[in-house]
């Protein structure tokens, strides 16, 4: 499906930046695209207002509308993941707040040359050691929550190619070993918005991850993840997931062009 071209004459000024960012945030997290009605339900913005702001989002080329009526995020609006580096002075405080509020080790990650790479990280005192997690990380895209979030954001053919080339290395006895099992995990994460794993990358460590940004190229994607002890009570784990979502929402306006 071809993008709908933006009209000429320059984009209009934003009258409601907060609502526009909420729409862009939802689109960035849903690579399968969203209809205006779905956006209205997910954001709580009235449908008529959603249609109004979608015109601005499309005019500014932050998203495009497909022939299927769904709206798709444009990753090129923010550039590839390495382009986030100049913004790390604004990214790090978000990660540090998340780490302090959850007691977790926190990662912002991307795929570079089909290998998992950490762009920024933070850890609370007493959190799961970062050094122990990072040792084999480039090959652990299938076994980590942040890797699964990034995989889910790829077109199916790219995901199959990547997994075929790299295989499903067993890091622990719990690591998913078959493609069908992994696809089931990705579908489960896509439904809930949070991708998880427990003890699949490191024994005794559980991780949750969310999509911050997706795109046609692997390097366009960014995922945010938090690692905690596997024995953490479920109520605490749910609170970590809640704070993870909020932190991802805080990162979206940092990783898109300035709102004027």
XYZ file of C-alpha atoms in Angstrom:
260
model
C 0.000 0.000 0.000
C 1.428 3.343 -1.006
C 1.558 6.235 1.476
C -0.882 9.057 1.030
C 1.193 12.097 -0.029
C 1.197 15.057 2.295
C -0.478 18.184 0.953
C 1.681 21.096 -0.081
C 1.834 24.433 1.668
C 3.435 23.305 4.932
C 1.900 21.649 8.001
C -0.538 23.545 10.205
C 0.366 24.659 13.701
C -0.587 22.250 16.468
C -3.479 23.358 18.636
C -3.491 20.309 20.935
C 0.057 18.883 21.150
C -0.866 16.491 23.975
C -3.610 14.801 21.947
C -1.438 14.625 18.856
C 1.347 12.962 20.850
C -1.106 10.443 22.268
C -2.130 9.466 18.739
C 1.501 9.246 17.565
C 2.374 7.172 20.645
C -0.346 4.623 19.878
C 0.643 4.409 16.211
C 4.324 3.931 17.086
C 3.422 0.976 19.309
C 1.179 -0.774 16.811
C 3.004 -1.722 13.599
C -0.129 -3.468 12.311
C -1.792 -0.055 12.006
C -4.880 1.346 13.730
C -8.194 2.699 12.506
C -9.536 6.019 13.735
C -12.100 4.165 15.874
C -9.366 2.052 17.467
C -7.359 5.182 18.198
C -10.403 6.799 19.794
C -10.951 3.790 22.057
C -7.295 3.520 23.071
C -6.753 7.206 23.767
C -10.170 8.254 25.040
C -10.185 11.104 22.501
C -13.578 11.646 20.800
C -13.712 10.104 17.320
C -14.458 13.421 15.607
C -11.423 14.951 17.310
C -9.270 11.951 16.341
C -10.131 12.505 12.673
C -9.246 16.187 13.035
C -5.836 15.505 14.616
C -5.042 12.658 12.224
C -5.049 15.201 9.405
C -2.282 17.056 11.217
C -0.340 13.854 11.947
C -0.482 12.865 8.264
C 0.296 16.403 7.034
C 3.441 16.391 9.161
C 4.313 12.966 7.728
C 4.451 11.264 11.125
C 2.014 8.639 9.807
C 0.177 7.626 6.647
C -3.251 6.171 5.894
C -3.420 2.899 3.992
C -6.080 1.759 1.582
C -7.364 -0.521 4.359
C -8.356 2.521 6.403
C -5.634 1.931 8.999
C -3.059 4.531 9.965
C 0.624 3.563 10.056
C 3.513 5.204 11.866
C 6.373 6.577 9.725
C 9.671 5.555 11.389
C 11.603 7.907 9.117
C 9.954 10.776 11.000
C 12.502 10.212 13.754
C 15.281 8.521 11.792
C 16.952 5.176 12.550
C 17.674 4.062 16.077
C 21.297 5.341 16.091
C 19.812 8.818 15.600
C 18.570 8.628 19.178
C 22.128 9.048 20.464
C 22.111 12.897 20.416
C 18.938 12.752 22.526
C 20.394 10.485 25.225
C 20.715 13.447 27.581
C 16.906 13.487 27.570
C 16.470 9.718 27.418
C 18.646 8.865 30.422
C 16.550 10.704 33.038
C 13.483 8.720 31.912
C 15.392 5.452 32.310
C 16.801 6.512 35.673
C 13.328 7.371 36.990
C 12.012 4.019 35.787
C 14.887 2.158 37.433
C 14.464 4.041 40.721
C 10.697 3.492 40.747
C 10.879 -0.243 40.050
C 14.207 -1.351 41.520
C 14.977 -2.833 38.093
C 17.750 -2.818 35.542
C 16.402 -0.872 32.549
C 17.413 -1.016 28.871
C 16.595 0.932 25.707
C 17.499 -1.395 22.836
C 17.469 -1.682 19.053
C 18.457 -4.164 16.353
C 21.659 -3.281 14.517
C 22.692 -5.597 11.717
C 20.100 -8.039 13.114
C 21.824 -8.153 16.500
C 20.402 -6.853 19.753
C 22.137 -3.672 20.917
C 21.618 -1.493 23.993
C 21.447 2.239 23.274
C 21.081 3.320 26.917
C 20.601 1.708 30.313
C 20.142 2.448 33.999
C 19.915 0.384 37.175
C 18.621 0.863 40.695
C 20.851 -0.063 43.660
C 20.607 -3.800 44.210
C 19.081 -4.456 40.773
C 19.927 -7.447 38.603
C 23.592 -6.908 37.547
C 23.812 -5.347 34.084
C 27.177 -6.943 33.268
C 25.778 -10.432 33.712
C 22.887 -9.679 31.382
C 24.927 -8.115 28.599
C 27.439 -10.920 27.976
C 25.558 -12.761 25.197
C 22.925 -10.136 24.464
C 23.551 -9.590 20.705
C 22.406 -13.164 19.936
C 19.488 -13.167 22.415
C 16.794 -11.400 20.404
C 14.423 -14.393 20.707
C 15.086 -15.016 24.412
C 14.670 -11.502 25.816
C 11.597 -9.328 26.304
C 13.165 -6.356 24.538
C 14.198 -8.584 21.639
C 10.667 -9.941 21.337
C 9.220 -6.438 21.293
C 11.588 -5.571 18.446
C 10.803 -8.781 16.567
C 7.080 -8.095 16.830
C 7.621 -4.736 15.153
C 9.218 -6.307 12.072
C 7.315 -7.468 8.980
C 6.800 -11.240 9.162
C 9.197 -12.010 6.293
C 12.008 -10.022 7.934
C 11.392 -11.747 11.249
C 11.518 -15.215 9.634
C 14.738 -14.349 7.809
C 16.418 -13.041 10.951
C 15.458 -16.075 13.024
C 16.492 -18.502 10.276
C 19.918 -16.877 10.005
C 20.569 -16.681 13.746
C 18.635 -19.679 15.045
C 17.068 -20.046 18.493
C 20.043 -20.509 20.759
C 19.189 -22.074 24.145
C 20.520 -19.803 26.890
C 18.732 -21.780 29.632
C 16.512 -24.843 29.806
C 13.527 -22.461 29.578
C 14.531 -20.729 26.327
C 11.937 -21.058 23.576
C 13.352 -23.421 20.954
C 10.789 -23.528 18.146
C 9.514 -20.819 15.816
C 5.844 -21.602 16.464
C 6.326 -21.216 20.205
C 8.058 -17.900 19.689
C 5.310 -16.644 17.371
C 2.744 -17.538 20.035
C 4.716 -15.479 22.568
C 4.863 -12.550 20.146
C 1.101 -12.689 19.565
C 0.497 -12.778 23.319
C 2.734 -9.768 23.840
C 1.129 -7.863 20.968
C -2.324 -8.360 22.531
C -1.280 -7.119 25.966
C 1.247 -4.522 24.823
C 3.925 -6.030 27.099
C 6.369 -8.747 25.983
C 7.720 -10.984 28.738
C 10.099 -13.820 29.519
C 11.064 -15.540 32.759
C 14.369 -17.345 33.049
C 14.795 -17.758 29.282
C 17.900 -15.604 28.956
C 19.305 -15.852 32.470
C 18.244 -18.187 35.270
C 16.503 -16.291 38.032
C 15.847 -13.188 35.923
C 12.495 -12.057 34.492
C 12.085 -9.297 31.952
C 9.259 -7.196 30.487
C 9.561 -5.125 27.320
C 7.441 -2.651 25.378
C 7.713 -1.165 21.917
C 8.716 2.494 21.814
C 9.078 2.791 18.048
C 8.763 0.518 15.020
C 9.678 0.710 11.358
C 10.245 -1.147 8.129
C 13.974 -1.499 8.830
C 15.190 -3.409 11.870
C 17.289 -0.399 12.896
C 14.159 1.787 13.039
C 12.837 -0.041 16.083
C 13.368 0.804 19.734
C 12.204 -1.195 22.737
C 12.267 -0.426 26.463
C 12.724 -3.256 28.961
C 13.062 -3.829 32.694
C 14.801 -6.840 34.274
C 13.829 -8.003 37.771
C 14.332 -11.133 39.915
C 12.203 -14.017 38.619
C 10.706 -14.541 42.076
C 9.232 -11.045 42.249
C 5.567 -11.236 43.403
C 3.029 -10.867 40.605
C 1.618 -7.659 42.068
C 5.090 -6.101 41.972
C 5.637 -7.429 38.451
C 2.384 -5.792 37.290
C 3.517 -2.513 38.827
C 6.819 -2.760 36.945
C 4.864 -3.311 33.715
C 2.648 -0.307 34.457
C 5.628 1.963 35.050
C 7.318 0.545 31.951
C 4.362 1.632 29.801
C 4.400 5.109 31.326
C 8.134 5.479 30.706
C 7.702 4.381 27.083
C 5.035 7.054 26.671
C 7.484 9.617 28.094
C 10.086 8.580 25.504
C 7.810 8.982 22.466
C 7.864 12.817 22.372
C 11.647 12.743 22.914
C 12.126 10.533 19.879
C 9.932 12.444 17.419
C 10.537 15.937 15.998
C 10.004 18.906 18.238
C 6.383 20.052 18.562
C 5.915 23.707 17.622
